[in-house]
Amino acid sequence: MHYFQAVPKYCYNLNMSAPVKIQYLKGIGPAKAKLFERLEIATVQDLLHYYPRTYQDRRLNTTPNEYNSEALVVLKGRVLRTQLVPAKSILIFKAVLEDEKGHQVECTWFKKRMYRAFRFDPFGQIKKDFHVNNEVWVIGRKQDRGAMFATQITVEEYYVAADTLTKLHAGRLTPIYGLTEGLTNKQFRQFMYEALQSNTLTETPEILPPALLQKRRLLSAPQALKAIHFPNSLAELGTARTRLAYEEFLLLATAWGIKRTQTKILAKDYSYTVKKKLLTPFREQLGFEFTGSQKKVINEIFEDLLSTRPMNRLLQGDVGSGKTVVALCAMLLAVENGYQAALMVPTEILAEQHFLTFKRMLQGLPVNVAILTSSTKSAEKKKILQGLADGMVHILVGTHAVIQDNVQFHNLRLAVIDEQHRFGVKQRSKLKEKTSKLDLLTMTATPIPRTLALAFYGDLAVSTISELPPGRQPIQTECATSRLAYDRVREEVQKGRQAYIVFPLIEESEKISAKAVTEEFEKLKKIFPEFRLAILHGQMSQAEKEDVMADFAAHKTDILVATPVIEVGIDVKNATVMVIENAERFGLASLHQLRGRVGRGAHESYCILVPQHAGHVAKERVDIICATSDGFQIGERDMQLRGPGEILGTRQSGDLEFKAGDVFKDRDILYWAIEDRDELLSQDPGLTKPEHVLFRQKLQELYQQNWHLIDLS
Ligand code: ADP
Ligand code: MG
């Protein structure tokens, strides 16, 4: 940290003009700026770095007789004639277009019929734009039913060919952005276009050292930004991503490189000895034997704890592999030595659950466990804070409330972080600050390939639990229709088991997802009138969520209908069916995590995927999940699936989140960055040469904003 503070002040803001607030971009203003705020876009610079979520291929690459019902139809043609067709409850507007090769295609729009007295014409604008002979672009889907023409399509978007901005939306690889309610992709592309025309783009400083730009033949920053938003070809998109990914990787790798030289000097000013005063009785009353893998990782962790340098270890193990007890062993070693330990988890539901598990496993032992979350009542909280300060509380379980400023420990020495990738940006950095002088154990079920972790993090130690506890029932995974899935649910619940039915998040907004799942919940209540159903989603209050989880754990309800909020860590042994609706909308890692919610007890368990519109990749994902239950293998397959050929696919957020780069797909670029980092730091360890000053400044900026990627330190 001191490293950066040594930078002379006059280096700051070299060449960098003041950031322009987003509201001053043409067409935005204060109201729209609020919407952008939700996407964490405050300045034009932020907007430029808000990369497309995916791209739609809207180049003309098919002719009408090649249209199929799955792919997007992109058509450019002249209007031949139009017709308004009144039907009972809807109005239909039809336009026949002729494309350049003389194919005729009928386009249709459907609108609800309005109250007659209402003079508004729902097709007013369309009629204006579709006058005979006008040239238009149409984006839509092929319609199969009752086609009078060889090809009929339902229109999703259209653009008048002569409009200047049409070139942003049609006839090209078109960027699709992650939006928020109130913004459309069309608007977003136009704002982005404005931003790309502005001085902000041309004044974007080149932070990469010129020698590296040349060595790797990278695009300049403005070129790359232009091309990532409006690529002229897949190849250009590729080079833009390469540049931006390289920059991200190089920054992180350098930060790690510097960190590594710093931490080498550090030594702990406390030490442990293995007394077994707690560990032995704990093991005796546990009720099961550790697996070989668990023993191995416990040894690795203990070795770290007993050494003179602070531990920085990542514990990875598949869903259900038993990471919690391993963490508990480490915490008991701390407690045996008179120290305190804390376990931090990303959600309150999970905190509650770990707390109960710990209390159960530590029954009769002289260990005080407390739980602290943002909904802990203030009287209770006061007591806990007192206990932490005077050392009466030995183990604290909690959410990020644990790292708030008013929490003072007597002698905290060990911090364990569960599912660390789920923590928000701010929480992670705070966590890092609070834990920098402690022994730190981070746990994850989303494995990072070992070579990658080592290459990247350098001295981050990795422990892997490679087997599941014995006696686990393999989970039967299959694809089926809703009806068959519900039959299975009914059968199991009648036997006294419980079930989850999960719906995907709808990406535009949490609110919409909550509404969607609520609607489904109402339907499901009618399908299962004889059972007790409960609903769980992200918009409910914490207390509500906890009640719902507690009732489900106590078998007061039979079926839990939920969004993926239950994805992580939930452990209800009596639950034996997991139904995943719209399974094609989930990534491999999520599917695997969700499946891990069942098969936790002695009963045979089922995971049933119900896909809706299975595209090619989606189907492959679903097939992989059905075929294997090994999380590491799934991770590898995921990587293959999302290989370089799949640039047009959707991005999946993983453990290491980069905006442009992807540690799996862009491995080669990652290795470039690591190699170049080593060279850079060996030539100019302080990054003080003039050609490195901007790079160093950027690094410092990110570091001061507590860049969430530097969080495993
Ligand atoms: P995860 O690694 O996904 O966090 P958990 O720690 O929640 O897994 O463990 C899953 C379940 O397996 C828990 O109910 C835990 O008590 C149980 N468990 C852990 N280790 C063993 C073992 N060696 N033998 C039997 N059951 C175990
Ligand atoms: Mg866990």
mmCIF file with all atom_site columns, N, CA and C and ligand atoms in Angstrom, residues 323-324 354 418-419 569, ligand 2:
data_model
loop_
_atom_site.group_PDB
_atom_site.id
_atom_site.type_symbol
_atom_site.label_atom_id
_atom_site.label_alt_id
_atom_site.label_comp_id
_atom_site.label_asym_id
_atom_site.label_entity_id
_atom_site.label_seq_id
_atom_site.pdbx_PDB_ins_code
_atom_site.Cartn_x
_atom_site.Cartn_y
_atom_site.Cartn_z
_atom_site.occupancy
_atom_site.B_iso_or_equiv
_atom_site.pdbx_formal_charge
_atom_site.auth_seq_id
_atom_site.auth_comp_id
_atom_site.auth_asym_id
_atom_site.auth_atom_id
_atom_site.pdbx_PDB_model_num
ATOM   1  N  N  . LYS A 1 323 ? -16.666 -28.397 2.950  1.00 0.00 ? 323 LYS A N  1
ATOM   2  C  CA . LYS A 1 323 ? -15.691 -27.344 3.252  1.00 0.00 ? 323 LYS A CA 1
ATOM   3  C  C  . LYS A 1 323 ? -15.945 -26.743 4.633  1.00 0.00 ? 323 LYS A C  1
ATOM   4  N  N  . THR A 1 324 ? -17.216 -26.733 5.040  1.00 0.00 ? 324 THR A N  1
ATOM   5  C  CA . THR A 1 324 ? -17.552 -26.059 6.298  1.00 0.00 ? 324 THR A CA 1
ATOM   6  C  C  . THR A 1 324 ? -16.834 -26.659 7.504  1.00 0.00 ? 324 THR A C  1
ATOM   7  N  N  . HIS A 1 354 ? -25.075 -21.517 8.738  1.00 0.00 ? 354 HIS A N  1
ATOM   8  C  CA . HIS A 1 354 ? -23.766 -21.879 9.293  1.00 0.00 ? 354 HIS A CA 1
ATOM   9  C  C  . HIS A 1 354 ? -23.778 -21.762 10.811 1.00 0.00 ? 354 HIS A C  1
ATOM   10 N  N  . ASP A 1 418 ? -16.556 -17.467 2.935  1.00 0.00 ? 418 ASP A N  1
ATOM   11 C  CA . ASP A 1 418 ? -17.217 -18.524 2.172  1.00 0.00 ? 418 ASP A CA 1
ATOM   12 C  C  . ASP A 1 418 ? -17.783 -17.927 0.890  1.00 0.00 ? 418 ASP A C  1
ATOM   13 N  N  . GLU A 1 419 ? -17.651 -18.642 -0.199 1.00 0.00 ? 419 GLU A N  1
ATOM   14 C  CA . GLU A 1 419 ? -18.216 -18.203 -1.485 1.00 0.00 ? 419 GLU A CA 1
ATOM   15 C  C  . GLU A 1 419 ? -17.844 -16.760 -1.763 1.00 0.00 ? 419 GLU A C  1
ATOM   16 N  N  . GLY A 1 569 ? -25.007 -22.651 -1.012 1.00 0.00 ? 569 GLY A N  1
ATOM   17 C  CA . GLY A 1 569 ? -24.869 -23.103 0.370  1.00 0.00 ? 569 GLY A CA 1
ATOM   18 C  C  . GLY A 1 569 ? -26.054 -23.681 1.114  1.00 0.00 ? 569 GLY A C  1
HETATM 19 MG MG . MG  B 2 .   ? -20.607 -24.279 1.661  1.00 0.00 ? 2   MG  B MG 1
#
